[in-house]
Amino acid sequence: MAPHPVVQAIIDLSAGAIGGTACVLSGQPLDTAKVKMQTFPGLYRGFIHCILSTYKQVGLRGLYQGTTPALMANIAENSVLFMSYGFCQQVIRIAAGLHGDAVLSDFQKACAGSVASIFSSLVLCPTELVKCRLQAMYEMEASGKIANSQNTVWSVVKTVMRTDGPLGFFQGLTTTIAREVPGYFCFFGAYELCRSAFADHMKCDKNDIGVAPIVFSGGFGGACLWLVVYPMDCVKSRIQVMSMMGKQAGFFKTFMAITRTEGVRALYSGLTPTMVRTFPANGALFLGYEASRKIMMKQFDS
């Protein structure tokens, strides 16, 4: 029997949290390289140079700067994302006049994921702001843009509260939503299409395709997301990091300033480590989500 809607929401929330944890642990060093290259595109020749330079400057912990807020960000984002994803699927079923257990098309699931991302952006933006600032802290201090290093989560939180108040944590929110809505349409759409292709090829149900196809489908979904939204993510990182120096221009002004002074190529700084990271990180995300959700849902099978 199907679980109660509240229980279903808790299952989706828990599975999303497990997936988010797996995502961070498998890809944090490459995410650090991405943020450093986005905010200081002229400082590094490539992502390997960035990783080696960070290791020489700060040691291994430098590659894991921002792991705590990254875990908080991913657990919060994916918990809300997958819980909202389940809820939005039900809304689409009602809107389409389908019964409660009807299987949605891949396009309908992509639409549900896109709408769900609006809710997840509200919890993602504050934690991602802290993460991005910690990841780019060394470069901000070395370039003389800030005087004192804020090298702990608590010191960054206190600084934001003191200088900008609670709303300071939502700098970059518009850009985050502008990134997430089209990004997660592609993310869930590509993931579901890829799973459908595997299921057709293997002549089995989508839920029984196995570990490797799920990991590949998750990685493929992540790759599609980043190819579509990467310039917006670059602008978001720049706003969130550079706002340490004072009030930062909004999305459009920052976007135009980057393209005018640094060229369009600067909007794609850090794309290589992002694409390298996306297969293990998003593969782990969906594997953690699907496997844990399947185990929890089994408790309600008649």
Coordinates of N, CA and C in Angstrom, one line a residue, residues 27-218:
G27 N 32.6 14.8 -4.5 CA 33.1 15.9 -5.4 C 33.5 17.2 -4.9
Q28 N 33.8 17.3 -3.6 CA 34.1 18.6 -3.0 C 35.4 19.3 -3.5
P29 N 36.5 18.6 -3.7 CA 37.7 19.3 -4.2 C 37.5 19.9 -5.6
L30 N 36.8 19.2 -6.4 CA 36.5 19.8 -7.8 C 35.6 21.0 -7.7
D31 N 34.6 20.9 -6.7 CA 33.7 22.1 -6.6 C 34.5 23.3 -6.1
T32 N 35.5 23.1 -5.2 CA 36.3 24.2 -4.7 C 37.1 24.8 -5.9
A33 N 37.7 23.9 -6.7 CA 38.4 24.4 -7.9 C 37.5 25.3 -8.8
K34 N 36.3 24.8 -9.0 CA 35.3 25.5 -9.8 C 35.0 26.9 -9.3
V35 N 34.8 27.1 -8.0 CA 34.5 28.4 -7.4 C 35.7 29.3 -7.5
K36 N 36.9 28.8 -7.2 CA 38.1 29.6 -7.3 C 38.3 30.1 -8.7
M37 N 38.1 29.3 -9.7 CA 38.3 29.7 -11.1 C 37.2 30.6 -11.6
Q38 N 36.0 30.5 -11.1 CA 34.9 31.4 -11.4 C 35.2 32.8 -10.9
T39 N 35.7 32.9 -9.7 CA 35.8 34.2 -9.1 C 37.2 34.9 -9.4
F40 N 38.2 34.1 -9.8 CA 39.5 34.6 -10.1 C 40.0 33.9 -11.4
P41 N 39.3 34.1 -12.6 CA 39.6 33.4 -13.8 C 41.0 33.6 -14.3
G42 N 41.7 34.7 -14.0 CA 43.0 35.0 -14.6 C 44.1 34.4 -13.7
L43 N 43.8 33.8 -12.6 CA 44.8 33.4 -11.6 C 45.3 32.0 -11.9
Y44 N 44.5 31.2 -12.5 CA 44.9 29.8 -12.8 C 44.8 29.4 -14.2
R45 N 45.8 28.6 -14.7 CA 45.9 28.2 -16.1 C 44.9 27.1 -16.4
G46 N 44.5 26.3 -15.4 CA 43.5 25.3 -15.6 C 43.1 24.7 -14.3
F47 N 42.2 23.7 -14.3 CA 41.8 23.2 -13.0 C 42.8 22.3 -12.3
I48 N 43.7 21.7 -13.0 CA 44.8 20.9 -12.4 C 45.8 21.9 -11.7
H49 N 46.1 23.0 -12.4 CA 46.9 24.0 -11.8 C 46.3 24.6 -10.6
C50 N 45.0 24.8 -10.6 CA 44.2 25.4 -9.5 C 44.3 24.4 -8.3
I51 N 44.1 23.1 -8.5 CA 44.1 22.1 -7.5 C 45.5 22.0 -6.8
L52 N 46.5 22.0 -7.7 CA 47.9 21.9 -7.2 C 48.3 23.1 -6.5
S53 N 47.9 24.3 -7.0 CA 48.3 25.5 -6.3 C 47.6 25.6 -4.9
T54 N 46.4 25.2 -4.9 CA 45.6 25.2 -3.6 C 46.3 24.3 -2.6
Y55 N 46.7 23.1 -3.1 CA 47.3 22.1 -2.2 C 48.7 22.7 -1.7
K56 N 49.4 23.3 -2.5 CA 50.7 23.9 -2.1 C 50.5 25.0 -1.1
Q57 N 49.5 25.9 -1.3 CA 49.3 27.0 -0.5 C 48.7 26.7 0.9
V58 N 47.7 25.8 0.9 CA 47.0 25.6 2.1 C 47.0 24.1 2.6
G59 N 47.5 23.2 1.7 CA 47.4 21.8 2.0 C 46.1 21.2 1.6
L60 N 45.9 19.9 2.0 CA 44.7 19.2 1.6 C 43.4 19.8 2.1
R61 N 43.5 20.4 3.3 CA 42.3 21.1 3.8 C 41.8 22.2 2.9
G62 N 42.7 22.8 2.2 CA 42.3 23.9 1.2 C 41.3 23.4 0.2
L63 N 41.5 22.1 -0.2 CA 40.5 21.6 -1.2 C 39.2 21.2 -0.6
Y64 N 39.2 21.1 0.7 CA 37.9 20.8 1.4 C 37.4 22.0 2.1
Q65 N 37.9 23.2 1.8 CA 37.3 24.4 2.4 C 35.8 24.5 2.0
G66 N 35.0 24.8 3.0 CA 33.6 24.9 2.7 C 32.8 23.6 2.7
T67 N 33.5 22.5 3.1 CA 32.8 21.2 3.1 C 31.6 21.3 4.1
T68 N 31.7 21.9 5.3 CA 30.6 21.9 6.2 C 29.4 22.6 5.6
P69 N 29.6 23.9 5.1 CA 28.4 24.5 4.5 C 28.0 23.8 3.2
A70 N 28.9 23.2 2.5 CA 28.6 22.4 1.3 C 27.6 21.3 1.7
L71 N 28.0 20.6 2.8 CA 27.1 19.5 3.2 C 25.8 20.0 3.7
M72 N 25.8 21.2 4.4 CA 24.5 21.8 4.8 C 23.7 22.2 3.6
A73 N 24.4 22.8 2.6 CA 23.7 23.3 1.4 C 23.1 22.1 0.6
N74 N 23.9 21.1 0.4 CA 23.4 19.9 -0.4 C 22.4 19.1 0.3
I75 N 22.5 18.9 1.6 CA 21.5 18.2 2.4 C 20.2 19.0 2.4
A76 N 20.3 20.3 2.7 CA 19.1 21.2 2.7 C 18.5 21.2 1.3
E77 N 19.3 21.5 0.3 CA 18.8 21.6 -1.1 C 18.1 20.3 -1.6
N78 N 18.8 19.2 -1.4 CA 18.3 18.0 -2.0 C 17.1 17.4 -1.2
S79 N 17.2 17.7 0.2 CA 16.0 17.3 1.0 C 14.7 18.0 0.5
V80 N 14.8 19.3 0.4 CA 13.7 20.1 -0.1 C 13.4 19.8 -1.5
L81 N 14.4 19.7 -2.4 CA 14.2 19.4 -3.8 C 13.4 18.1 -4.0
F82 N 13.9 17.0 -3.4 CA 13.2 15.8 -3.7 C 11.9 15.7 -3.0
M83 N 11.7 16.3 -1.8 CA 10.4 16.3 -1.2 C 9.4 17.2 -2.1
S84 N 9.9 18.3 -2.6 CA 9.1 19.1 -3.4 C 8.8 18.4 -4.8
Y85 N 9.8 17.7 -5.2 CA 9.7 16.9 -6.5 C 8.5 16.0 -6.4
G86 N 8.4 15.2 -5.3 CA 7.3 14.3 -5.1 C 6.0 15.0 -5.0
F87 N 6.0 16.2 -4.3 CA 4.8 17.0 -4.2 C 4.3 17.5 -5.6
C88 N 5.3 18.1 -6.3 CA 5.0 18.7 -7.6 C 4.5 17.6 -8.6
Q89 N 5.0 16.4 -8.5 CA 4.5 15.3 -9.4 C 3.0 15.1 -9.1
Q90 N 2.6 15.1 -7.8 CA 1.2 15.0 -7.5 C 0.4 16.1 -8.0
V91 N 0.9 17.3 -8.0 CA 0.2 18.5 -8.5 C 0.0 18.3 -10.0
I92 N 1.0 17.8 -10.7 CA 0.9 17.6 -12.2 C -0.1 16.5 -12.5
R93 N -0.1 15.5 -11.6 CA -1.2 14.4 -11.8 C -2.6 15.0 -11.7
I94 N -2.8 15.8 -10.7 CA -4.1 16.5 -10.5 C -4.4 17.4 -11.7
A95 N -3.4 18.2 -12.1 CA -3.7 19.1 -13.2 C -4.0 18.4 -14.5
A96 N -3.4 17.2 -14.7 CA -3.6 16.4 -15.9 C -4.7 15.5 -15.8
G97 N -5.4 15.5 -14.6 CA -6.6 14.6 -14.5 C -6.2 13.1 -14.3
L98 N -5.0 12.8 -13.8 CA -4.6 11.4 -13.7 C -4.8 11.0 -12.3
H99 N -4.9 9.7 -12.1 CA -5.1 9.1 -10.7 C -3.8 9.2 -10.0
G100 N -3.9 9.1 -8.6 CA -2.7 9.3 -7.8 C -1.5 8.5 -8.0
D101 N -1.6 7.3 -8.5 CA -0.5 6.5 -8.7 C 0.0 6.4 -10.2
A102 N -0.6 7.3 -11.0 CA -0.3 7.2 -12.5 C 1.2 7.5 -12.7
V103 N 1.8 6.8 -13.7 CA 3.2 7.1 -14.0 C 3.3 8.3 -14.9
L104 N 4.1 9.3 -14.6 CA 4.2 10.5 -15.4 C 5.2 10.2 -16.5
S105 N 5.1 11.0 -17.6 CA 6.0 11.0 -18.7 C 7.3 11.6 -18.2
D106 N 8.4 11.4 -19.0 CA 9.7 12.0 -18.6 C 9.6 13.5 -18.7
F107 N 8.8 14.1 -19.6 CA 8.7 15.5 -19.8 C 7.9 16.1 -18.5
Q108 N 6.9 15.4 -18.1 CA 6.1 15.8 -16.9 C 7.0 15.8 -15.7
K109 N 7.9 14.8 -15.5 CA 8.8 14.7 -14.4 C 9.8 15.8 -14.5
A110 N 10.3 16.2 -15.7 CA 11.2 17.3 -15.8 C 10.5 18.6 -15.4
C111 N 9.3 18.8 -15.7 CA 8.5 20.0 -15.3 C 8.4 20.0 -13.8
A112 N 8.1 18.9 -13.2 CA 8.0 18.8 -11.7 C 9.3 19.2 -11.0
G113 N 10.4 18.7 -11.6 CA 11.7 19.0 -11.0 C 12.1 20.5 -11.2
S114 N 11.6 21.1 -12.3 CA 11.9 22.5 -12.5 C 11.2 23.4 -11.5
V115 N 9.9 23.1 -11.2 CA 9.1 23.8 -10.2 C 9.7 23.6 -8.8
A116 N 10.0 22.3 -8.5 CA 10.6 22.0 -7.2 C 11.8 22.8 -6.9
S117 N 12.6 23.1 -7.9 CA 13.9 23.8 -7.7 C 13.7 25.2 -7.1
I118 N 12.5 25.8 -7.3 CA 12.2 27.2 -6.8 C 12.3 27.1 -5.2
F119 N 11.7 26.0 -4.7 CA 11.6 25.8 -3.2 C 13.0 25.5 -2.7
S120 N 13.8 24.7 -3.4 CA 15.1 24.3 -2.9 C 16.1 25.5 -3.0
S121 N 15.8 26.5 -3.9 CA 16.7 27.7 -4.0 C 16.7 28.5 -2.7
L122 N 15.5 28.5 -2.0 CA 15.4 29.3 -0.8 C 16.3 28.8 0.3
V123 N 16.5 27.5 0.4 CA 17.4 27.0 1.4 C 18.8 26.9 0.9
L124 N 19.0 26.8 -0.4 CA 20.4 26.6 -1.0 C 21.2 27.9 -0.9
C125 N 20.5 29.0 -1.3 CA 21.2 30.3 -1.4 C 22.1 30.7 -0.2
P126 N 21.5 30.7 1.0 CA 22.3 31.2 2.2 C 23.5 30.3 2.4
T127 N 23.3 28.9 2.4 CA 24.4 28.0 2.7 C 25.5 28.0 1.6
E128 N 25.0 28.3 0.3 CA 26.0 28.3 -0.8 C 26.8 29.6 -0.7
L129 N 26.2 30.7 -0.3 CA 26.9 31.9 -0.1 C 28.1 31.7 0.9
V130 N 27.8 31.1 2.0 CA 28.9 30.8 3.0 C 30.0 29.9 2.4
K131 N 29.5 28.9 1.7 CA 30.5 27.9 1.0 C 31.4 28.6 0.0
C132 N 30.8 29.4 -0.9 CA 31.6 30.1 -1.9 C 32.6 31.1 -1.3
R133 N 32.2 31.8 -0.2 CA 33.1 32.7 0.4 C 34.3 32.0 1.0
L134 N 34.0 30.9 1.7 CA 35.1 30.1 2.3 C 36.1 29.6 1.2
Q135 N 35.5 29.1 0.1 CA 36.3 28.5 -0.9 C 37.2 29.5 -1.6
A136 N 36.8 30.8 -1.7 CA 37.6 31.8 -2.4 C 38.3 32.7 -1.4
M137 N 38.3 32.4 -0.1 CA 38.9 33.3 0.9 C 40.4 33.6 0.7
Y138 N 41.1 32.5 0.4 CA 42.6 32.7 0.2 C 42.9 33.7 -0.8
E139 N 42.2 33.6 -2.0 CA 42.4 34.5 -3.1 C 42.0 35.9 -2.8
M140 N 40.8 36.1 -2.1 CA 40.4 37.4 -1.7 C 41.4 38.1 -0.8
E141 N 42.0 37.4 0.1 CA 42.9 38.0 1.0 C 44.3 38.2 0.3
A142 N 44.7 37.3 -0.5 CA 46.0 37.4 -1.2 C 46.0 38.6 -2.2
S143 N 44.8 38.9 -2.8 CA 44.7 39.9 -3.8 C 44.4 41.3 -3.1
G144 N 44.3 41.3 -1.8 CA 44.1 42.6 -1.1 C 42.7 43.1 -1.1
K145 N 41.8 42.3 -1.5 CA 40.4 42.7 -1.6 C 39.7 42.7 -0.2
I146 N 40.2 41.9 0.7 CA 39.7 41.9 2.1 C 40.9 41.9 3.0
A147 N 40.8 42.5 4.2 CA 42.0 42.6 5.1 C 42.2 41.4 5.9
N148 N 41.1 40.9 6.5 CA 41.2 39.8 7.4 C 40.5 38.5 6.9
S149 N 41.2 37.4 7.1 CA 40.6 36.2 6.6 C 39.4 35.7 7.5
Q150 N 38.3 35.3 6.9 CA 37.2 34.7 7.6 C 37.2 33.3 7.3
N151 N 38.0 32.5 8.0 CA 38.2 31.1 7.6 C 37.4 30.0 8.3
T152 N 36.4 30.4 9.0 CA 35.5 29.4 9.6 C 34.0 29.8 9.2
V153 N 33.2 28.8 9.2 CA 31.8 29.0 8.9 C 31.2 30.1 9.8
W154 N 31.5 30.0 11.1 CA 30.9 31.0 12.1 C 31.4 32.4 11.8
S155 N 32.7 32.6 11.5 CA 33.2 33.9 11.2 C 32.5 34.5 10.0
V156 N 32.3 33.7 8.9 CA 31.6 34.2 7.7 C 30.1 34.6 8.1
V157 N 29.5 33.7 8.8 CA 28.1 34.0 9.2 C 28.0 35.3 10.0
K158 N 28.9 35.5 11.0 CA 28.9 36.7 11.8 C 29.1 37.9 11.0
T159 N 30.0 37.9 10.0 CA 30.4 39.0 9.1 C 29.2 39.4 8.3
V160 N 28.5 38.4 7.7 CA 27.3 38.7 6.9 C 26.2 39.3 7.8
M161 N 26.0 38.8 9.0 CA 24.9 39.3 9.8 C 25.3 40.8 10.2
R162 N 26.6 41.0 10.5 CA 27.0 42.4 11.0 C 26.9 43.4 9.8
T163 N 27.3 43.0 8.6 CA 27.4 44.0 7.5 C 26.1 44.1 6.7
D164 N 25.3 43.0 6.6 CA 24.2 43.1 5.7 C 22.9 42.6 6.4
G165 N 23.0 42.0 7.6 CA 21.8 41.5 8.2 C 21.3 40.2 7.6
P166 N 20.2 39.7 8.1 CA 19.7 38.4 7.6 C 19.5 38.3 6.1
L167 N 19.1 39.4 5.5 CA 18.9 39.4 4.0 C 20.2 39.3 3.2
G168 N 21.3 39.5 3.9 CA 22.6 39.4 3.3 C 22.9 38.0 2.8
F169 N 22.3 37.0 3.5 CA 22.5 35.6 3.1 C 21.8 35.3 1.8
F170 N 20.9 36.1 1.3 CA 20.2 35.9 0.1 C 20.7 36.7 -1.1
Q171 N 22.0 37.2 -1.0 CA 22.6 37.8 -2.1 C 22.8 36.7 -3.2
G172 N 22.4 37.0 -4.4 CA 22.5 36.0 -5.5 C 21.3 35.1 -5.6
L173 N 20.2 35.4 -4.8 CA 19.0 34.5 -4.9 C 18.3 34.5 -6.2
T174 N 18.2 35.7 -6.8 CA 17.6 35.8 -8.2 C 18.4 35.0 -9.2
T175 N 19.7 35.1 -9.1 CA 20.5 34.3 -10.0 C 20.4 32.8 -9.7
T176 N 20.3 32.5 -8.5 CA 20.2 31.0 -8.1 C 18.9 30.5 -8.7
I177 N 17.8 31.2 -8.6 CA 16.5 30.7 -9.1 C 16.6 30.7 -10.6
A178 N 17.2 31.7 -11.2 CA 17.4 31.7 -12.7 C 18.2 30.6 -13.2
R179 N 19.1 30.1 -12.4 CA 20.0 29.0 -12.7 C 19.2 27.6 -12.5
E180 N 18.5 27.6 -11.4 CA 17.9 26.3 -11.0 C 16.7 25.9 -11.8
V181 N 15.8 26.8 -12.2 CA 14.6 26.4 -12.9 C 14.9 25.8 -14.3
P182 N 15.6 26.4 -15.2 CA 15.9 25.7 -16.4 C 16.9 24.5 -16.2
G183 N 17.8 24.7 -15.2 CA 18.8 23.7 -14.9 C 18.2 22.3 -14.5
Y184 N 17.2 22.4 -13.6 CA 16.6 21.2 -13.1 C 15.6 20.6 -14.0
F185 N 15.1 21.4 -14.9 CA 14.2 20.8 -16.0 C 15.1 19.9 -16.8
C186 N 16.3 20.4 -17.2 CA 17.3 19.5 -17.9 C 17.8 18.4 -17.1
F187 N 18.0 18.6 -15.8 CA 18.6 17.6 -14.9 C 17.7 16.4 -14.8
F188 N 16.4 16.7 -14.3 CA 15.5 15.6 -14.2 C 15.1 15.0 -15.5
G189 N 14.9 15.9 -16.5 CA 14.5 15.4 -17.9 C 15.5 14.4 -18.4
A190 N 16.8 14.8 -18.4 CA 17.9 14.0 -18.9 C 18.1 12.7 -18.1
Y191 N 17.9 12.8 -16.8 CA 18.0 11.7 -15.9 C 16.9 10.6 -16.2
E192 N 15.7 11.1 -16.4 CA 14.6 10.2 -16.6 C 14.7 9.6 -18.0
L193 N 15.0 10.4 -19.0 CA 15.2 9.9 -20.4 C 16.3 8.9 -20.5
C194 N 17.4 9.1 -19.8 CA 18.5 8.1 -19.8 C 18.0 6.8 -19.1
R195 N 17.3 6.9 -18.0 CA 16.8 5.7 -17.3 C 15.8 5.0 -18.2
S196 N 15.0 5.7 -18.9 CA 14.0 5.1 -19.8 C 14.8 4.3 -20.9
A197 N 15.8 4.9 -21.4 CA 16.6 4.3 -22.5 C 17.2 3.0 -22.0
F198 N 17.8 3.0 -20.8 CA 18.4 1.8 -20.2 C 17.3 0.7 -20.0
A199 N 16.1 1.2 -19.5 CA 15.0 0.2 -19.2 C 14.6 -0.4 -20.5
D200 N 14.4 0.4 -21.6 CA 14.0 -0.2 -22.9 C 15.1 -1.2 -23.4
H201 N 16.3 -0.8 -23.3 CA 17.4 -1.7 -23.8 C 17.5 -3.0 -23.0
M202 N 17.3 -2.9 -21.6 CA 17.4 -4.0 -20.8 C 16.1 -4.8 -20.6
K203 N 15.0 -4.2 -21.2 CA 13.7 -4.8 -21.1 C 13.2 -5.1 -19.7
C204 N 13.3 -4.0 -18.9 CA 12.9 -4.1 -17.5 C 12.3 -2.8 -17.0
D205 N 11.9 -2.8 -15.8 CA 11.3 -1.6 -15.2 C 12.4 -0.6 -14.9
K206 N 12.1 0.7 -15.0 CA 13.1 1.8 -14.7 C 13.7 1.7 -13.3
N207 N 13.0 1.1 -12.4 CA 13.5 1.0 -11.0 C 14.4 -0.2 -10.8
D208 N 14.5 -1.0 -11.8 CA 15.4 -2.2 -11.7 C 16.5 -2.3 -12.7
I209 N 17.0 -1.1 -13.1 CA 18.1 -1.1 -14.1 C 19.5 -1.3 -13.5
G210 N 19.6 -1.2 -12.2 CA 20.9 -1.5 -11.5 C 21.7 -0.3 -11.2
V211 N 22.8 -0.5 -10.5 CA 23.7 0.6 -10.0 C 24.3 1.4 -11.1
A212 N 25.1 0.7 -12.0 CA 25.8 1.5 -13.0 C 25.0 2.4 -13.9
P213 N 23.8 1.8 -14.4 CA 22.9 2.7 -15.2 C 22.4 3.9 -14.4
I214 N 22.1 3.7 -13.1 CA 21.6 4.8 -12.3 C 22.7 5.9 -12.2
V215 N 23.9 5.5 -11.9 CA 25.1 6.4 -11.7 C 25.3 7.1 -13.0
F216 N 25.3 6.4 -14.2 CA 25.5 7.1 -15.5 C 24.4 8.1 -15.8
S217 N 23.1 7.7 -15.5 CA 22.0 8.5 -15.7 C 22.1 9.8 -14.9
G218 N 22.5 9.7 -13.6 CA 22.6 10.8 -12.8 C 23.7 11.7 -13.3

